[in-house]
XYZ file of N, CA and C in Angstrom:
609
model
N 82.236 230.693 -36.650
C 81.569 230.655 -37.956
C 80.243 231.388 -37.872
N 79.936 232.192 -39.254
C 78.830 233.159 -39.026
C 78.099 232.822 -39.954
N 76.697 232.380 -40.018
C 75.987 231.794 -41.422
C 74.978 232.922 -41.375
N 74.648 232.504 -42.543
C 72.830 233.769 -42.514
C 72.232 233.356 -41.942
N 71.040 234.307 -41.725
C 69.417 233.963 -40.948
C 68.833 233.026 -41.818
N 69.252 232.519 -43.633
C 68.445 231.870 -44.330
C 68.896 230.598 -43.791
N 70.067 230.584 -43.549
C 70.950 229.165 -43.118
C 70.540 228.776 -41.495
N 69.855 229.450 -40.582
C 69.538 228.774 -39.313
C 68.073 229.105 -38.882
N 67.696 229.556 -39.721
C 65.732 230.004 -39.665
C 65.297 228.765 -39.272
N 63.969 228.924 -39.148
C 63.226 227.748 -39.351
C 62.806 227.050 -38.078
N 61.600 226.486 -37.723
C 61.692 225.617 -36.648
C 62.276 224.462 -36.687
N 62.626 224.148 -35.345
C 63.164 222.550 -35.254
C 62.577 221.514 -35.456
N 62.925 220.400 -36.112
C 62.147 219.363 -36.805
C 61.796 218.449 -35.582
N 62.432 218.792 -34.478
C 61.804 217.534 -33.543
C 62.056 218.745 -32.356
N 61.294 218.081 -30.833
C 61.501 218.665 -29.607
C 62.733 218.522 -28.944
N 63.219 219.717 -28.664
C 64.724 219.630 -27.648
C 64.438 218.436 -26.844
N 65.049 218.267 -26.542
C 65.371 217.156 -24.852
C 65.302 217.795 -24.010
N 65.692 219.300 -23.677
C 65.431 219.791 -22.663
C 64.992 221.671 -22.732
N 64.685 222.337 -22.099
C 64.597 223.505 -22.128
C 64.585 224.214 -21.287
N 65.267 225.617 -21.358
C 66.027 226.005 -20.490
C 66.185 227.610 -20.093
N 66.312 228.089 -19.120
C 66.869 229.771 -19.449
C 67.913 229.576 -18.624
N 68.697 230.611 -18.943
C 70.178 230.223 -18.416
C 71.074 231.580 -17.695
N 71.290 231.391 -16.814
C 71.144 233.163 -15.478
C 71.635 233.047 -14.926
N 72.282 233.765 -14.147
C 72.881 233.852 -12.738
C 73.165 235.375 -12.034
N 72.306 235.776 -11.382
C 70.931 234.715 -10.672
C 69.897 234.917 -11.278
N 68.936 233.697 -11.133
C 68.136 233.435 -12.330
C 66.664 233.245 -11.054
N 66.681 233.004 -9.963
C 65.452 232.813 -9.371
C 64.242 233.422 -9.024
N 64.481 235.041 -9.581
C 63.757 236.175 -9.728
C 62.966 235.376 -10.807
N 63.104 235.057 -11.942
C 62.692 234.894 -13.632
C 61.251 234.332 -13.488
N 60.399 235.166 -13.847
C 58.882 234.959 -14.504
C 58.687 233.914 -15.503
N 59.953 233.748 -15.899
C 60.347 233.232 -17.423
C 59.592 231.809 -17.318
N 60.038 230.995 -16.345
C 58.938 229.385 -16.436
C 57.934 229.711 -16.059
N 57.367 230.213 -15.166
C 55.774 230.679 -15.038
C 54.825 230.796 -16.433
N 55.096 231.671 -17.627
C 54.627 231.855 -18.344
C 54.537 230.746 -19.312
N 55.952 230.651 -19.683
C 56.559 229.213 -20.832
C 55.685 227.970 -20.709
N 55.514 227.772 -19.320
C 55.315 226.713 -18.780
C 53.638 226.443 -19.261
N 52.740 227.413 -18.935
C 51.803 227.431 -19.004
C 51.297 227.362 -20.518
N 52.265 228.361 -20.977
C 52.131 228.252 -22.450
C 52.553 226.985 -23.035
N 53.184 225.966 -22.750
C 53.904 224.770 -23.361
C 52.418 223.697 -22.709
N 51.356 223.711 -21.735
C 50.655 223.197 -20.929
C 49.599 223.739 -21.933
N 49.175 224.801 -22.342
C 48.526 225.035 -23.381
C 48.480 224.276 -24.937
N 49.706 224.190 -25.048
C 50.036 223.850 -26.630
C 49.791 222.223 -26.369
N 49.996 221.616 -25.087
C 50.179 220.545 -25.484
C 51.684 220.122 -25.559
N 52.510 220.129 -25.241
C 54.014 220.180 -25.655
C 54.872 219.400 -24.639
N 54.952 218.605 -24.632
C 55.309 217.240 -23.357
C 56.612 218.056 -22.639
N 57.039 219.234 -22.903
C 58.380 219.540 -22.148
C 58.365 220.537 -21.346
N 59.101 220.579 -20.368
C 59.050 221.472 -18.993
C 60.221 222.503 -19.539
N 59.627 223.754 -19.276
C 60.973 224.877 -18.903
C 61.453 225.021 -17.746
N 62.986 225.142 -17.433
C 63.703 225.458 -16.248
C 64.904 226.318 -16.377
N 64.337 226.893 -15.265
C 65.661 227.704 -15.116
C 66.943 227.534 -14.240
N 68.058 227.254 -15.310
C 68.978 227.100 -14.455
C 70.342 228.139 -13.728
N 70.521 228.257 -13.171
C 71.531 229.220 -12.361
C 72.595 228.724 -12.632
N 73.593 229.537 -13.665
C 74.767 228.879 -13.740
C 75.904 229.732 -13.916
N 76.692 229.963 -12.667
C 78.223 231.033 -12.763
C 78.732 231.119 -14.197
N 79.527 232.019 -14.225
C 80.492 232.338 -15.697
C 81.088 231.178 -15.766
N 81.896 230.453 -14.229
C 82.377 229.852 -14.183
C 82.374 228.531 -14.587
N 81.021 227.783 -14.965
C 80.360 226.662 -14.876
C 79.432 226.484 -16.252
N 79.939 227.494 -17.035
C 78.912 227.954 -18.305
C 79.616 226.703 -19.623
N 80.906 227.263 -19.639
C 80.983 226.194 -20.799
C 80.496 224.454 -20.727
N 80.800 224.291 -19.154
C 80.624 222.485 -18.630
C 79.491 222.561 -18.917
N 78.369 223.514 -18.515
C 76.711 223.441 -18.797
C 76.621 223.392 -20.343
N 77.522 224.048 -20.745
C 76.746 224.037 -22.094
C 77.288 222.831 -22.913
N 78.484 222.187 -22.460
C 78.640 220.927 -23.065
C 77.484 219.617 -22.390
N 76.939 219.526 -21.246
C 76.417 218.565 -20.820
C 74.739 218.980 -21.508
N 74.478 220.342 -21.837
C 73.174 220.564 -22.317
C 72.831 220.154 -24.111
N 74.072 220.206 -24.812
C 74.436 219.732 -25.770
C 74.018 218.232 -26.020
N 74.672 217.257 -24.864
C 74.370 215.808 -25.009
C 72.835 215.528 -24.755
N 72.570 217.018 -24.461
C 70.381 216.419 -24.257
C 69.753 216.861 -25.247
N 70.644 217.292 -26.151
C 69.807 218.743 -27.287
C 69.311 219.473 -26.652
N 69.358 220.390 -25.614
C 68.886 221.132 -25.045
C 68.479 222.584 -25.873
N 67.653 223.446 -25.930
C 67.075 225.218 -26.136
C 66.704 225.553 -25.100
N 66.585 226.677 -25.423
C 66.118 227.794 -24.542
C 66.591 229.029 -24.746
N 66.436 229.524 -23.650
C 67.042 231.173 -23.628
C 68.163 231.597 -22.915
N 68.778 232.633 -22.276
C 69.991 233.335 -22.215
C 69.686 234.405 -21.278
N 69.910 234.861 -20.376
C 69.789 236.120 -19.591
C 71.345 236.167 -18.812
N 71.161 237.561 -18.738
C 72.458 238.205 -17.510
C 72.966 237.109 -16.765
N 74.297 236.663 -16.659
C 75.364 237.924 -17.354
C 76.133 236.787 -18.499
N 75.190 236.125 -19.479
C 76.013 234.995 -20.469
C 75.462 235.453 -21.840
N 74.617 236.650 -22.359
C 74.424 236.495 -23.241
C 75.809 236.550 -24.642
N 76.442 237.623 -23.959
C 77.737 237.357 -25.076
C 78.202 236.337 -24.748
N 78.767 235.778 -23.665
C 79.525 234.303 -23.369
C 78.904 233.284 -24.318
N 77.678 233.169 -24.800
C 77.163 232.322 -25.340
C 77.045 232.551 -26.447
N 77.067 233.920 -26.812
C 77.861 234.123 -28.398
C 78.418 233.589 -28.622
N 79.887 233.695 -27.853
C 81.408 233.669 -28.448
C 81.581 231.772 -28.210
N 80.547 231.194 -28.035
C 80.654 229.744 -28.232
C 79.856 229.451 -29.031
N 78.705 230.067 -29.996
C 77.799 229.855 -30.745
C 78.574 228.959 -32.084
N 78.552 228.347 -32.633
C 79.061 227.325 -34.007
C 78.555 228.534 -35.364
N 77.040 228.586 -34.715
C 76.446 229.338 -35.799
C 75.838 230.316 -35.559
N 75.632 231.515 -36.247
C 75.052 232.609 -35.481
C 73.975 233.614 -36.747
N 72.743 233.672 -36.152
C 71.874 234.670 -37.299
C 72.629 235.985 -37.621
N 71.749 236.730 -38.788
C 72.444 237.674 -39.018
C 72.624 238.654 -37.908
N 71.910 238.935 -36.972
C 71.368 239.749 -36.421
C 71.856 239.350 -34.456
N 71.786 237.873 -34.538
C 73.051 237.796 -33.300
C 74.396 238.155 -33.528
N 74.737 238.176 -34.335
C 76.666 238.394 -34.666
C 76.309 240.274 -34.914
N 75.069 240.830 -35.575
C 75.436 242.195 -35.292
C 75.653 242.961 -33.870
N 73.897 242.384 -33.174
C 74.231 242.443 -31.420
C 75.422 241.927 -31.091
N 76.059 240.691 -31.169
C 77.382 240.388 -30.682
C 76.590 239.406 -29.157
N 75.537 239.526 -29.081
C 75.074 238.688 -28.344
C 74.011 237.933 -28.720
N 73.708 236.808 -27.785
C 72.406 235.672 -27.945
C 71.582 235.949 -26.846
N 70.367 235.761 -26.803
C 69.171 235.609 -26.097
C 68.466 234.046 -26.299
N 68.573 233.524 -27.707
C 67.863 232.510 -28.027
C 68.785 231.701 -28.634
N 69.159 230.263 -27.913
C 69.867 229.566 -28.615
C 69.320 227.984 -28.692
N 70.269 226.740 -29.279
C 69.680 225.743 -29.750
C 70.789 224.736 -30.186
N 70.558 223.381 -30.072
C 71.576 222.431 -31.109
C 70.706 221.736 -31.682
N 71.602 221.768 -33.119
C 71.273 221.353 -34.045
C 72.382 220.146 -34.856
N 72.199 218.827 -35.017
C 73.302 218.198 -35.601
C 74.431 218.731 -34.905
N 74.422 218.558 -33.467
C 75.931 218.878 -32.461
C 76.421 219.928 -32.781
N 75.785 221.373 -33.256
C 76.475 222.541 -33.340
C 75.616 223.045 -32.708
N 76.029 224.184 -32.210
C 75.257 225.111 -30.692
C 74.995 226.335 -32.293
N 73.745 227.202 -32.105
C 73.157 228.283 -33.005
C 72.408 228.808 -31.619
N 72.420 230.183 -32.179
C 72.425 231.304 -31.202
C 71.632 232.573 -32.350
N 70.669 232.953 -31.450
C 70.204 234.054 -32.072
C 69.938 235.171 -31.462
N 68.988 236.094 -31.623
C 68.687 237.002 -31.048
C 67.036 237.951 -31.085
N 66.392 237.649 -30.349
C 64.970 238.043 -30.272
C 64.542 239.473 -29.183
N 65.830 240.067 -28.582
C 65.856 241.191 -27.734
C 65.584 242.380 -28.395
N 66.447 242.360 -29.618
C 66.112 243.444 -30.828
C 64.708 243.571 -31.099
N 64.081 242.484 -31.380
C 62.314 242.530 -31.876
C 60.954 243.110 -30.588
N 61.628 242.484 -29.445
C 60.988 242.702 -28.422
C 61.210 244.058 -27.618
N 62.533 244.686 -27.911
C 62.184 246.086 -27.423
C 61.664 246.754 -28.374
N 62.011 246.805 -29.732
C 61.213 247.549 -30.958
C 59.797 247.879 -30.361
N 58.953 246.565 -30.151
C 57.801 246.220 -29.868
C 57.362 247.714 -28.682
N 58.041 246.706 -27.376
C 57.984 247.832 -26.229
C 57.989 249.414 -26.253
N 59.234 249.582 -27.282
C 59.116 251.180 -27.408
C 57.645 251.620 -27.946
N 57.692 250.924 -29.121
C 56.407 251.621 -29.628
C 55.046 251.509 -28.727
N 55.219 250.962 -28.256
C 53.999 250.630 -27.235
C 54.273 251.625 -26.087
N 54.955 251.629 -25.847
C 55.539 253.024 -24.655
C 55.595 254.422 -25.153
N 55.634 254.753 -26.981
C 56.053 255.762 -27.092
C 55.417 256.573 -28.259
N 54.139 255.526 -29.018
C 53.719 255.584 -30.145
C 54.374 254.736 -31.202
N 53.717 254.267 -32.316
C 54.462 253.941 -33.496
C 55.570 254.704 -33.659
N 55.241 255.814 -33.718
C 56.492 256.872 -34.343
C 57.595 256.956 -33.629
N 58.699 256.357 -33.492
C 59.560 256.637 -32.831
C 60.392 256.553 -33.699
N 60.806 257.590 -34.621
C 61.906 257.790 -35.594
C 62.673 258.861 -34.789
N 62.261 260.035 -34.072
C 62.963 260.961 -33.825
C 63.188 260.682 -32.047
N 62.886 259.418 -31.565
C 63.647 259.268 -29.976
C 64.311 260.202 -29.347
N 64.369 260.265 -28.343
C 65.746 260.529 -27.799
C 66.177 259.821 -26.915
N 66.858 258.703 -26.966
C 67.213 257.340 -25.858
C 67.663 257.436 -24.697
N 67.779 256.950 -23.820
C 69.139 257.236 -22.693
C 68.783 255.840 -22.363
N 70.100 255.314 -22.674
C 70.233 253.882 -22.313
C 71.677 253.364 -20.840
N 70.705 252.645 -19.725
C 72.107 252.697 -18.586
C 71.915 251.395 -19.132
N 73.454 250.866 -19.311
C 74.177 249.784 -19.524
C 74.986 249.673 -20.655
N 75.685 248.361 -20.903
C 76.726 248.491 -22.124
C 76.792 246.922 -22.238
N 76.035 246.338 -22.156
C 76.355 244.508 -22.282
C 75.463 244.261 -23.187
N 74.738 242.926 -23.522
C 74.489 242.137 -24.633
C 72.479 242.922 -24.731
N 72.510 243.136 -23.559
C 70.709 243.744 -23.842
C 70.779 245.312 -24.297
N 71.611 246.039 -24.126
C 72.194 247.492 -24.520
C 72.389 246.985 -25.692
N 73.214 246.450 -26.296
C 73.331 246.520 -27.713
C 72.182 246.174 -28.166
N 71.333 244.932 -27.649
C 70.191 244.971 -28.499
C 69.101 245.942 -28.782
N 69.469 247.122 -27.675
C 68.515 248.137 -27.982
C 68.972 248.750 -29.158
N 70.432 249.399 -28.870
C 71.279 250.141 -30.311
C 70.540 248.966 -31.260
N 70.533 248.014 -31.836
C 70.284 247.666 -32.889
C 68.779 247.643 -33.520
N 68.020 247.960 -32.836
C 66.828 248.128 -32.870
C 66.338 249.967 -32.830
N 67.137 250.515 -32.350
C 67.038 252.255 -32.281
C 67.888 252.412 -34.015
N 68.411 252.067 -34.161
C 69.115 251.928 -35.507
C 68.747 252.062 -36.787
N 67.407 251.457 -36.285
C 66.374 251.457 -37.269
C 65.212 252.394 -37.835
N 65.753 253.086 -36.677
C 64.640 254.800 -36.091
C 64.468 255.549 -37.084
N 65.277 256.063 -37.954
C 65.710 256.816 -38.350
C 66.551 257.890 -37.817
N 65.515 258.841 -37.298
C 66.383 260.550 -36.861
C 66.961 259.806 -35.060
N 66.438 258.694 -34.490
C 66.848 258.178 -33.449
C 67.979 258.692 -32.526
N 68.537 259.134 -31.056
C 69.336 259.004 -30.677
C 69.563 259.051 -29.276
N 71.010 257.994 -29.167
C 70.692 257.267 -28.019
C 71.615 257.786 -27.431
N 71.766 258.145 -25.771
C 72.853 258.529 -25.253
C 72.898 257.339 -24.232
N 74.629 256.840 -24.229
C 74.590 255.290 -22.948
C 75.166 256.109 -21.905
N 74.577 255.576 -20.669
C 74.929 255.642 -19.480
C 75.645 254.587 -19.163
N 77.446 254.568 -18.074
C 77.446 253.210 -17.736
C 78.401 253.127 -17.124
N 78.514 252.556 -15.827
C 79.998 252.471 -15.231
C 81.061 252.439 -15.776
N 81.098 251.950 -16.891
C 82.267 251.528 -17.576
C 82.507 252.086 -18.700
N 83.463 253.258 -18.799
C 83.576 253.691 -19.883
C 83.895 253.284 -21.198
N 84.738 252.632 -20.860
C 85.177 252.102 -22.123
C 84.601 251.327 -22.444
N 83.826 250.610 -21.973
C 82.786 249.547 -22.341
C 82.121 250.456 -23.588
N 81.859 251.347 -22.694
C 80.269 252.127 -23.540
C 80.806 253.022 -24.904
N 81.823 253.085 -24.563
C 82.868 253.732 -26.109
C 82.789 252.755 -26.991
N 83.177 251.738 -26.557
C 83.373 250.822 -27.341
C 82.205 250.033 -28.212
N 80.578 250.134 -27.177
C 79.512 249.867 -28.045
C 78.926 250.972 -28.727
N 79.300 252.522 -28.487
C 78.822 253.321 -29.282
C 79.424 253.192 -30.788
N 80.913 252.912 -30.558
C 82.073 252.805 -32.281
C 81.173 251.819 -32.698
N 80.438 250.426 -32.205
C 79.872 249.600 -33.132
C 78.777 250.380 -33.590
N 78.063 251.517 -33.594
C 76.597 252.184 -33.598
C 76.780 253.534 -33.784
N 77.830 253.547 -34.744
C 78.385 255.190 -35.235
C 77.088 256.401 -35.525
N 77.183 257.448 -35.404
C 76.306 258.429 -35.939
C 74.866 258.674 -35.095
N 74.628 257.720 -34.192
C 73.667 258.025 -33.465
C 73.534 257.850 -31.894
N 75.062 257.073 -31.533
C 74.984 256.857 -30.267
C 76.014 257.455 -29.952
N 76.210 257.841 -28.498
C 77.298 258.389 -27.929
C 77.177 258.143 -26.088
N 78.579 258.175 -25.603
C 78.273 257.726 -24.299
C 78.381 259.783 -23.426
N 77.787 259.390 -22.642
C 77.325 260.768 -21.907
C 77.358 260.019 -20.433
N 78.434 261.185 -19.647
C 78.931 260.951 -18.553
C 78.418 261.263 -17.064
N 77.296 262.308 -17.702
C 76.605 262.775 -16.451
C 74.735 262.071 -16.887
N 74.608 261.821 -15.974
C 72.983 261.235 -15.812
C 72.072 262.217 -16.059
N 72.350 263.046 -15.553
C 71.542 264.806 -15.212
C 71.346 265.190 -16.714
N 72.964 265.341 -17.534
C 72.918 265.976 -18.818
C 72.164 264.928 -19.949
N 72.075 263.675 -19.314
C 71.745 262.355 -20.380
C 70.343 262.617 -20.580
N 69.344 262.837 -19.257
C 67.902 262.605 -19.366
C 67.371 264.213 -19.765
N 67.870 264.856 -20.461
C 67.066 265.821 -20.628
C 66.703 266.062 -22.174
N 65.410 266.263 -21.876
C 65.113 265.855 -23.117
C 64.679 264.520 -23.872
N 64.602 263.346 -22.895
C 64.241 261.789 -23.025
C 63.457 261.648 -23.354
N 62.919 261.142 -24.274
C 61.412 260.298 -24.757
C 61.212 258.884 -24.189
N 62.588 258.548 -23.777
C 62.232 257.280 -23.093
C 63.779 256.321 -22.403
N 63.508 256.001 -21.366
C 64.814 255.542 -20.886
C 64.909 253.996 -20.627
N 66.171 253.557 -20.775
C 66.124 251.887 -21.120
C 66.805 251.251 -19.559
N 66.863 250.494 -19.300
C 67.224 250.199 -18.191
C 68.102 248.797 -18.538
N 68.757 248.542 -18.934
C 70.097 247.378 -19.515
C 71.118 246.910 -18.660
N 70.593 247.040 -17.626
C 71.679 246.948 -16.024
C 71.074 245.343 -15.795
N 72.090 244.243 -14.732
C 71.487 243.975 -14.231
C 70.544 244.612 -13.003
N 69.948 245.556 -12.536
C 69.468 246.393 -11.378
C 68.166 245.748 -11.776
């Protein structure tokens, strides 16, 4: 089921039970360092953690994180996995096709997406405001690659060439991102001409 952004906006009326980022492998992640401090700032009685959890072990986690009301976030390699279990999804997670930011609400899992806003951000900060006429080269083809396409999308004259082991992968996210993306097979022929290159791998 796919609702609007008007239908799952909003902050939560009370504090999760628990909070979370969710990885594998996840022990690199800066991610509680910061949160943490920032939640120690606000005042906010709850701890962030990161948990490490296989493909394999994702749905059991996400049913036992459910019975705590658990949020948090999403990193490599579950952000689509946690799509395709989302109840409810913003406008803008179901276009990515992936989640970064999810949540329960009244026992339905909602899933969004905040990767789109935060590279927008980055580019321009890396590249000037103006980045209508880009020229992308993006290595990867999973749930943080698309969130770039959806955010280059917005460029205008924008265009992105994917790099990526997997061809068909990357065919397959360019058809969602017609007219400005295309997959390009050599690395050499991809970066020439770059205004800026994305890095969407786990690497």
């Amino acid at each position: 089921m796919i609702a609007s952004e008007a239908e799952t906006a909003g902050p939560l009326r009370e504090y999760p039970g628990q909070l979370v980022l969710l990885g594998h492998p996840v022990d690199h992640s800066l991610s509680p360092i910061f949160q943490n401090a920032a939640l120690r700032a606000a005042n906010i009685p709850l701890v962030y953690e990161a948990l490490d959890v296989t493909p394999a072990a994702l749905r059991a986690t996400m049913r036992r994180l459910k019975t705590s009301r658990a949020a948090g976030n999403v990193t490599i390699p579950h952000k689509i996995a946690v799509h395709d279990l989302c109840d409810t999804l913003t406008d803008l997670a179901a276009k990515v096709g992936a989640v970064n930011t999810f949540w329960f609400r009244s026992g339905k899992l909602h899933g969004d997406n905040t990767d789109v806003a935060g590279f927008d951000a980055a580019a321009r900060a890396l590249v000037g405001n103006d980045v209508s006429e880009s020229r992308v080269v993006l290595l990867g083809a999973g749930g943080a690659a698309a969130a770039v396409l959806a955010a280059a999308e917005e460029w205008s004259s924008a265009q992105v060439r994917i790099v990526t082991r997997n061809g068909e992968r990357g065919e397959a996210l360019a058809r969602r991102f017609p007219g400005f993306a295309r997959v390009e097979t050599s690395v050499e022929r991809a970066i020439e001409g770059a205004t800026l290159i994305v890095n969407a791998t786990p690497v």
